[in-house]
Amino acid sequence: FAGKNLITDPMVVTWQTRFVRYMVCRFKNHPAIAAWDLGNECNCLQGGLSRDEANVWASHISSAIKIEDTTHPIVSGMHSMLPNGVWTQEDQSEFLDILCTPPYPIFTPHCETDPINEMKTILHSTAETVMYESLGGIPAFIEEAGTLGPMISDERIAGDYVRAALFSAWAHDLKGFLWWCANEQIDLEHTPYDWNAVERELGLFHADKTKKPVLEEMTKFTNFVDNFEFGTLPRRLTDAVCILTEKQDVWAAAYGSFILAKQAGFDITYAWHLDEIPESPVYLIPATTGDSSVRRHVMLELVERVKKGAKLYISVNDSLLSPFDSITGVKVLTRSRRVKDAIVNLDGSEFRFNSDFKLKLESIGATVIATDDEGNHTFTRYKLGEGEVYFC
């Protein structure tokens, strides 16, 4: 297969299909088999693909599995999918039974800004997997998590991290949590362990087979869940739907909204702006970007829900929204590119924001909640029917 496209070349896909069918047929009745995975992070095998090419490959491999085995579920196994990417949660859900995430902070944008044992990092695996489940419409679990060894955190702190991450995943209805990986490989002399430090010291067991604190905590958690006096948790309650849009940094918007919602004391789920938006008392459209960030029919549908009592929050970076004035109760006098950060005064406290553009706004019915250091309105509230629209 050298020199060939591993996802689109017909000969390669033909032999992949034959290999998958034989392997599934050979092992499908083995008691160790719980599910089939398309393959670990196969979306990292080949760049320069179209979304349709990725779909054809996933369809071939999943169909090959189902020809031989209809009893075991199929897991996606892909790395960092996005609804506006080549490999998407929506597409994978068409062929598969379960979505899964490999949420390593070191490999995921916006995540390695805090230590492993602080809130933002602890909630990473939950936030990403909740996003997958919301956008895909099928169950999801954390397929591959870990600290990647002692250069990231102390063993005891890694134990603290996994305990918090496990309880978070459990509380959010996620279906599993796997640690990468079982055993230390520090003594292996062959490649790639001679070349690459990342895979050497991340096991649940030390090289001498003694348990690490992470494994002790996973065992304690398993015992807790098995003996939980109420059996299972009820379905998680959510207070708001976060609507993700086309041209923004989708993961930044999703992750940031998840963390900020937790800090504000409410829980969110997600929707893609081109899909059906679930009913909710609160809708968030954060960090909109571009000239087509929110479709007209989506905005008008949300406006009707606001008029009946819902609350809608919209924040913009450089997006052009239409309609705008009639929804927000403010109108734009001028728009210009920012040359310095905005310093915003909110309830007596100052916050510094870095955005691309500055809007000079005039209220046409909205209440001004916050202004910047130049006196411009930066955060407003507008009564619309029985509900409210917040604009930032």
Short mmCIF file of C-alpha atoms in Angstrom, two decimals:
data_model
loop_
_atom_site.label_atom_id
_atom_site.label_comp_id
_atom_site.label_asym_id
_atom_site.label_seq_id
_atom_site.Cartn_x
_atom_site.Cartn_y
_atom_site.Cartn_z
CA PHE A 1 0.00 0.00 0.00
CA ALA A 2 3.08 2.27 -0.02
CA GLY A 3 2.41 5.54 -1.77
CA LYS A 4 -1.33 4.91 -2.02
CA ASN A 5 -4.16 6.82 -0.35
CA LEU A 6 -5.17 4.66 2.62
CA ILE A 7 -8.75 5.91 2.64
CA THR A 8 -9.70 6.35 -1.02
CA ASP A 9 -7.57 3.99 -3.13
CA PRO A 10 -9.87 1.19 -4.43
CA MET A 11 -7.29 -1.55 -4.06
CA VAL A 12 -6.44 -0.53 -0.50
CA VAL A 13 -10.11 -0.32 0.53
CA THR A 14 -10.81 -3.70 -1.11
CA TRP A 15 -8.11 -5.40 0.95
CA GLN A 16 -9.09 -3.52 4.11
CA THR A 17 -12.62 -4.81 3.62
CA ARG A 18 -11.41 -8.39 3.15
CA PHE A 19 -9.20 -8.15 6.22
CA VAL A 20 -12.04 -6.74 8.37
CA ARG A 21 -14.50 -9.39 7.23
CA TYR A 22 -12.08 -12.23 8.00
CA MET A 23 -11.11 -10.84 11.40
CA VAL A 24 -14.72 -10.23 12.46
CA CYS A 25 -15.81 -13.68 11.26
CA ARG A 26 -12.88 -15.31 13.05
CA PHE A 27 -13.35 -13.60 16.43
CA LYS A 28 -17.00 -12.51 16.70
CA ASN A 29 -17.90 -15.31 19.13
CA HIS A 30 -14.89 -14.80 21.38
CA PRO A 31 -15.97 -13.73 24.89
CA ALA A 32 -13.44 -10.88 24.91
CA ILE A 33 -15.22 -9.07 22.07
CA ALA A 34 -17.51 -6.32 23.32
CA ALA A 35 -17.68 -4.17 20.18
CA TRP A 36 -15.90 -3.49 16.90
CA ASP A 37 -14.05 -0.24 16.25
CA LEU A 38 -13.47 1.15 12.75
CA GLY A 39 -9.84 1.52 13.83
CA ASN A 40 -7.93 3.74 16.21
CA GLU A 41 -7.96 7.34 14.94
CA CYS A 42 -8.09 6.30 11.27
CA ASN A 43 -9.00 9.88 10.38
CA CYS A 44 -5.35 10.71 11.13
CA LEU A 45 -4.08 8.27 8.49
CA GLN A 46 -4.61 10.49 5.47
CA GLY A 47 -4.95 14.21 4.91
CA GLY A 48 -6.51 16.11 2.02
CA LEU A 49 -9.78 14.17 2.04
CA SER A 50 -13.27 15.38 1.23
CA ARG A 51 -16.16 14.72 3.55
CA ASP A 52 -17.71 12.38 0.98
CA GLU A 53 -14.47 10.37 0.69
CA ALA A 54 -14.38 9.95 4.46
CA ASN A 55 -18.01 8.81 4.40
CA VAL A 56 -17.43 6.22 1.68
CA TRP A 57 -14.57 4.67 3.66
CA ALA A 58 -16.59 4.57 6.92
CA SER A 59 -19.53 3.05 5.05
CA HIS A 60 -17.31 0.32 3.53
CA ILE A 61 -15.68 -0.68 6.81
CA SER A 62 -18.87 -0.60 8.88
CA SER A 63 -20.73 -2.59 6.21
CA ALA A 64 -17.93 -5.18 6.17
CA ILE A 65 -18.35 -5.63 9.92
CA LYS A 66 -22.14 -5.92 9.71
CA ILE A 67 -21.99 -8.54 6.95
CA GLU A 68 -20.22 -10.87 9.37
CA ASP A 69 -21.62 -9.78 12.75
CA THR A 70 -24.93 -8.09 13.56
CA THR A 71 -24.77 -8.69 17.31
CA HIS A 72 -21.93 -6.43 18.44
CA PRO A 73 -22.07 -2.61 18.26
CA ILE A 74 -19.65 -0.59 16.15
CA VAL A 75 -17.60 2.22 17.66
CA SER A 76 -16.20 5.16 15.68
CA GLY A 77 -12.67 5.47 17.10
CA MET A 78 -11.96 8.80 15.40
CA HIS A 79 -9.88 11.67 16.75
CA SER A 80 -11.24 15.23 17.28
CA MET A 81 -14.21 15.27 14.92
CA LEU A 82 -16.03 18.54 14.24
CA PRO A 83 -19.46 19.18 12.69
CA ASN A 84 -17.89 21.44 10.06
CA GLY A 85 -14.96 19.12 9.36
CA VAL A 86 -14.17 16.21 7.05
CA TRP A 87 -15.03 13.59 9.69
CA THR A 88 -18.22 14.62 11.51
CA GLN A 89 -20.32 13.28 14.36
CA GLU A 90 -23.42 13.39 12.16
CA ASP A 91 -21.85 11.30 9.39
CA GLN A 92 -20.33 8.72 11.72
CA SER A 93 -23.68 8.29 13.48
CA GLU A 94 -25.24 7.26 10.19
CA PHE A 95 -23.15 4.07 10.09
CA LEU A 96 -22.24 3.40 13.72
CA ASP A 97 -23.76 2.68 17.12
CA ILE A 98 -21.44 4.56 19.49
CA LEU A 99 -19.24 7.66 19.18
CA CYS A 100 -16.11 8.05 21.27
CA THR A 101 -13.47 10.63 22.07
CA PRO A 102 -9.72 10.57 22.77
CA PRO A 103 -9.60 13.78 24.86
CA TYR A 104 -5.95 14.46 25.61
CA PRO A 105 -5.35 18.12 26.59
CA ILE A 106 -1.87 18.03 25.03
CA PHE A 107 -3.33 17.25 21.57
CA THR A 108 -6.57 19.27 21.74
CA PRO A 109 -6.74 23.02 21.02
CA HIS A 110 -7.55 25.36 23.94
CA CYS A 111 -7.13 22.61 26.55
CA GLU A 112 -3.55 22.74 27.85
CA THR A 113 -3.94 26.11 29.56
CA ASP A 114 -4.48 24.70 33.06
CA PRO A 115 -2.85 21.96 35.17
CA ILE A 116 -4.31 18.46 34.92
CA ASN A 117 -6.02 18.70 38.33
CA GLU A 118 -7.93 21.95 37.75
CA MET A 119 -11.53 22.34 36.60
CA LYS A 120 -10.99 23.24 32.94
CA THR A 121 -8.81 20.19 32.27
CA ILE A 122 -10.90 17.82 34.37
CA LEU A 123 -14.04 18.75 32.39
CA HIS A 124 -12.36 18.43 28.98
CA SER A 125 -13.21 14.76 28.43
CA THR A 126 -16.80 15.30 29.55
CA ALA A 127 -17.32 18.43 27.46
CA GLU A 128 -15.97 16.90 24.25
CA THR A 129 -17.94 13.68 24.66
CA VAL A 130 -21.19 15.48 25.52
CA MET A 131 -20.70 17.51 22.33
CA TYR A 132 -20.23 14.29 20.31
CA GLU A 133 -23.37 12.73 21.80
CA SER A 134 -25.46 15.86 21.27
CA LEU A 135 -24.40 16.37 17.64
CA GLY A 136 -24.42 12.68 16.71
CA GLY A 137 -27.66 11.70 18.39
CA ILE A 138 -26.24 8.36 19.57
CA PRO A 139 -24.46 7.31 22.81
CA ALA A 140 -20.84 8.31 23.34
CA PHE A 141 -18.03 7.42 25.71
CA ILE A 142 -14.45 8.42 26.52
CA GLU A 143 -12.42 5.90 24.58
CA GLU A 144 -8.91 7.03 25.35
CA ALA A 145 -7.81 9.38 28.13
CA GLY A 146 -4.65 9.76 30.15
CA THR A 147 -1.89 12.09 31.28
CA LEU A 148 0.80 10.73 28.93
CA GLY A 149 3.19 10.18 31.80
CA PRO A 150 5.22 11.89 34.54
CA MET A 151 6.21 14.95 32.48
CA ILE A 152 2.54 16.01 32.60
CA SER A 153 1.74 15.33 36.25
CA ASP A 154 2.77 13.47 39.38
CA GLU A 155 1.23 9.98 39.80
CA ARG A 156 -0.79 11.05 42.84
CA ILE A 157 -2.18 14.06 41.00
CA ALA A 158 -3.00 11.84 38.02
CA GLY A 159 -5.08 9.76 40.43
CA ASP A 160 -6.92 12.87 41.59
CA TYR A 161 -7.56 13.78 37.95
CA VAL A 162 -9.02 10.44 36.94
CA ARG A 163 -11.27 10.29 40.02
CA ALA A 164 -12.81 13.67 39.18
CA ALA A 165 -13.04 12.89 35.45
CA LEU A 166 -14.76 9.55 36.14
CA PHE A 167 -17.42 11.06 38.38
CA SER A 168 -17.97 13.84 35.85
CA ALA A 169 -18.45 11.35 32.99
CA TRP A 170 -20.81 9.25 35.11
CA ALA A 171 -22.91 12.28 36.09
CA HIS A 172 -23.25 13.24 32.40
CA ASP A 173 -24.59 9.83 31.27
CA LEU A 174 -21.48 8.91 29.32
CA LYS A 175 -21.17 5.20 28.69
CA GLY A 176 -17.54 4.44 29.48
CA PHE A 177 -14.04 5.67 30.28
CA LEU A 178 -10.85 3.95 29.08
CA TRP A 179 -7.35 4.89 30.20
CA TRP A 180 -4.41 4.72 27.80
CA CYS A 181 -2.92 2.30 28.52
CA ALA A 182 -2.41 -0.89 30.58
CA ASN A 183 1.35 -1.28 31.03
CA GLU A 184 4.52 0.75 31.17
CA GLN A 185 6.81 0.41 28.16
CA ILE A 186 9.84 2.13 29.65
CA ASP A 187 12.04 -0.99 29.27
CA LEU A 188 11.17 -1.71 25.63
CA GLU A 189 14.21 -1.13 23.43
CA HIS A 190 12.73 -1.46 19.93
CA THR A 191 11.04 1.20 17.84
CA PRO A 192 8.94 3.25 18.29
CA TYR A 193 9.74 3.22 22.01
CA ASP A 194 13.39 3.97 21.32
CA TRP A 195 12.33 6.99 19.28
CA ASN A 196 9.29 8.42 21.03
CA ALA A 197 9.02 9.35 24.71
CA VAL A 198 5.24 9.85 24.71
CA GLU A 199 4.32 6.15 24.92
CA ARG A 200 6.82 4.92 27.52
CA GLU A 201 5.39 5.78 30.96
CA LEU A 202 1.63 6.07 30.69
CA GLY A 203 0.44 2.66 31.88
CA LEU A 204 -1.86 1.75 34.78
CA PHE A 205 0.91 -0.55 36.05
CA HIS A 206 4.54 0.23 36.69
CA ALA A 207 7.14 -1.85 34.87
CA ASP A 208 7.37 -4.09 37.98
CA LYS A 209 3.58 -4.73 37.74
CA THR A 210 2.66 -2.66 40.82
CA LYS A 211 -0.46 -0.50 40.55
CA LYS A 212 -0.35 3.22 39.98
CA PRO A 213 -2.74 5.58 41.86
CA VAL A 214 -4.82 5.95 38.67
CA LEU A 215 -5.69 2.24 38.72
CA GLU A 216 -6.46 2.37 42.44
CA GLU A 217 -8.90 5.23 41.81
CA MET A 218 -10.53 3.47 38.85
CA THR A 219 -11.04 0.38 41.03
CA LYS A 220 -12.59 2.47 43.82
CA PHE A 221 -14.89 4.17 41.32
CA THR A 222 -16.01 0.86 39.82
CA ASN A 223 -16.81 -0.47 43.29
CA PHE A 224 -18.76 2.70 44.09
CA VAL A 225 -20.89 2.48 40.93
CA ASP A 226 -21.48 -1.25 41.36
CA ASN A 227 -22.73 -0.66 44.90
CA PHE A 228 -24.54 2.64 44.28
CA GLU A 229 -27.61 2.49 46.52
CA PHE A 230 -29.97 3.95 43.88
CA GLY A 231 -28.83 1.65 41.07
CA THR A 232 -28.42 4.07 38.18
CA LEU A 233 -28.59 7.83 37.92
CA PRO A 234 -31.61 9.50 36.29
CA ARG A 235 -31.00 11.19 32.94
CA ARG A 236 -29.03 14.42 33.28
CA LEU A 237 -31.16 17.57 33.26
CA THR A 238 -30.06 20.38 30.95
CA ASP A 239 -30.97 24.04 31.14
CA ALA A 240 -29.80 25.40 27.78
CA VAL A 241 -28.95 24.47 24.20
CA CYS A 242 -25.66 25.80 22.81
CA ILE A 243 -26.00 26.28 19.05
CA LEU A 244 -22.73 25.86 17.14
CA THR A 245 -22.28 27.62 13.80
CA GLU A 246 -20.40 27.15 10.54
CA LYS A 247 -17.37 29.45 10.38
CA GLN A 248 -16.45 29.75 14.03
CA ASP A 249 -13.84 27.77 15.95
CA VAL A 250 -16.48 25.19 16.89
CA TRP A 251 -14.51 23.44 19.62
CA ALA A 252 -13.50 26.72 21.27
CA ALA A 253 -17.14 27.83 21.36
CA ALA A 254 -18.38 24.46 22.62
CA TYR A 255 -15.67 24.01 25.27
CA GLY A 256 -15.78 27.59 26.49
CA SER A 257 -19.57 27.51 26.77
CA PHE A 258 -19.46 24.25 28.73
CA ILE A 259 -16.97 25.60 31.27
CA LEU A 260 -18.68 28.99 31.66
CA ALA A 261 -22.09 27.34 32.04
CA LYS A 262 -20.73 25.15 34.84
CA GLN A 263 -19.32 28.21 36.57
CA ALA A 264 -22.69 29.96 36.22
CA GLY A 265 -24.53 26.97 37.67
CA PHE A 266 -26.37 25.50 34.69
CA ASP A 267 -25.93 22.57 32.28
CA ILE A 268 -25.96 22.64 28.49
CA THR A 269 -26.40 20.38 25.52
CA TYR A 270 -25.43 21.17 21.91
CA ALA A 271 -27.06 21.54 18.52
CA TRP A 272 -25.62 22.16 15.06
CA HIS A 273 -27.23 25.19 13.45
CA LEU A 274 -28.36 23.23 10.37
CA ASP A 275 -30.10 20.54 12.44
CA GLU A 276 -33.36 20.66 14.35
CA ILE A 277 -32.91 22.80 17.47
CA PRO A 278 -34.31 21.08 20.61
CA GLU A 279 -36.84 22.99 22.70
CA SER A 280 -35.21 24.72 25.67
CA PRO A 281 -35.83 27.63 28.04
CA VAL A 282 -32.41 29.08 27.13
CA TYR A 283 -30.47 29.20 23.84
CA LEU A 284 -26.82 30.21 23.48
CA ILE A 285 -25.26 31.25 20.15
CA PRO A 286 -21.68 32.03 21.20
CA ALA A 287 -18.77 33.57 19.30
CA THR A 288 -20.46 33.88 15.92
CA THR A 289 -18.11 34.44 13.01
CA GLY A 290 -18.53 35.20 9.32
CA ASP A 291 -21.31 36.44 7.08
CA SER A 292 -23.42 33.27 7.25
CA SER A 293 -22.99 32.27 10.87
CA VAL A 294 -26.71 31.99 11.65
CA ARG A 295 -29.22 31.06 8.98
CA ARG A 296 -32.22 33.36 8.67
CA HIS A 297 -34.80 30.64 9.24
CA VAL A 298 -32.96 29.44 12.35
CA MET A 299 -32.87 32.91 13.85
CA LEU A 300 -36.53 33.57 13.08
CA GLU A 301 -37.52 30.25 14.66
CA LEU A 302 -35.58 31.13 17.80
CA VAL A 303 -37.18 34.58 17.87
CA GLU A 304 -40.63 32.95 17.94
CA ARG A 305 -39.52 30.80 20.87
CA VAL A 306 -38.20 33.91 22.65
CA LYS A 307 -41.52 35.68 22.16
CA LYS A 308 -43.14 32.75 23.97
CA GLY A 309 -40.80 33.10 26.96
CA ALA A 310 -37.37 31.68 26.11
CA LYS A 311 -34.06 33.50 26.63
CA LEU A 312 -31.53 33.89 23.82
CA TYR A 313 -27.86 34.85 24.19
CA ILE A 314 -25.81 35.92 21.15
CA SER A 315 -22.16 36.96 21.12
CA VAL A 316 -20.27 38.12 18.04
CA ASN A 317 -16.65 38.34 17.02
CA ASP A 318 -16.81 39.53 13.41
CA SER A 319 -20.15 38.12 12.23
CA LEU A 320 -22.79 39.98 10.23
CA LEU A 321 -26.25 39.15 11.57
CA SER A 322 -29.52 39.78 9.76
CA PRO A 323 -32.06 40.50 11.13
CA PHE A 324 -30.29 42.26 14.00
CA ASP A 325 -31.84 45.50 15.27
CA SER A 326 -35.35 44.08 15.72
CA ILE A 327 -34.00 41.11 17.66
CA THR A 328 -31.42 42.73 19.94
CA GLY A 329 -32.90 46.19 20.54
CA VAL A 330 -29.63 47.87 19.51
CA LYS A 331 -28.43 49.21 16.19
CA VAL A 332 -24.92 49.52 14.81
CA LEU A 333 -23.70 53.09 14.28
CA THR A 334 -20.20 52.11 13.10
CA ARG A 335 -18.03 49.00 12.82
CA SER A 336 -14.22 49.01 12.81
CA ARG A 337 -11.34 46.62 13.37
CA ARG A 338 -9.95 46.67 16.91
CA VAL A 339 -6.37 47.80 17.40
CA LYS A 340 -6.29 47.09 21.14
CA ASP A 341 -8.10 44.94 23.69
CA ALA A 342 -11.44 46.07 25.02
CA ILE A 343 -11.63 46.78 28.74
CA VAL A 344 -15.20 46.14 29.82
CA ASN A 345 -16.84 47.30 33.03
CA LEU A 346 -19.47 44.88 34.30
CA ASP A 347 -21.09 45.43 37.66
CA GLY A 348 -18.06 47.26 39.03
CA SER A 349 -15.47 44.78 37.77
CA GLU A 350 -13.14 45.20 34.80
CA PHE A 351 -12.53 42.48 32.19
CA ARG A 352 -10.16 42.51 29.24
CA PHE A 353 -11.37 41.05 25.94
CA ASN A 354 -9.56 40.44 22.69
CA SER A 355 -11.95 40.58 19.73
CA ASP A 356 -11.36 41.40 16.08
CA PHE A 357 -13.96 44.12 15.62
CA LYS A 358 -15.58 46.93 17.55
CA LEU A 359 -19.24 47.84 17.19
CA LYS A 360 -20.44 51.27 18.24
CA LEU A 361 -24.02 50.59 19.27
CA GLU A 362 -27.07 52.69 20.04
CA SER A 363 -29.90 51.32 22.15
CA ILE A 364 -33.32 51.30 20.53
CA GLY A 365 -35.01 49.66 23.47
CA ALA A 366 -32.35 47.44 25.02
CA THR A 367 -31.05 47.84 28.55
CA VAL A 368 -27.28 48.35 28.70
CA ILE A 369 -25.60 45.94 31.13
CA ALA A 370 -21.92 46.64 30.36
CA THR A 371 -19.80 49.19 28.51
CA ASP A 372 -16.16 49.31 27.44
CA ASP A 373 -13.51 51.86 28.36
CA GLU A 374 -14.63 54.05 25.44
CA GLY A 375 -18.23 54.08 26.58
CA ASN A 376 -19.50 51.68 23.90
CA HIS A 377 -22.29 49.26 24.75
CA THR A 378 -20.82 45.74 25.00
CA PHE A 379 -23.55 43.74 26.74
CA THR A 380 -27.28 44.41 26.47
CA ARG A 381 -30.64 42.89 27.37
CA TYR A 382 -33.80 43.32 25.28
CA LYS A 383 -37.36 42.34 26.18
CA LEU A 384 -38.92 40.53 23.21
CA GLY A 385 -42.44 39.29 23.78
CA GLU A 386 -42.44 37.16 26.90
CA GLY A 387 -38.72 36.43 26.65
CA GLU A 388 -35.37 38.23 26.49
CA VAL A 389 -32.43 38.54 24.10
CA TYR A 390 -28.92 39.13 25.49
CA PHE A 391 -26.32 40.49 23.09
CA CYS A 392 -22.56 40.63 23.73
#
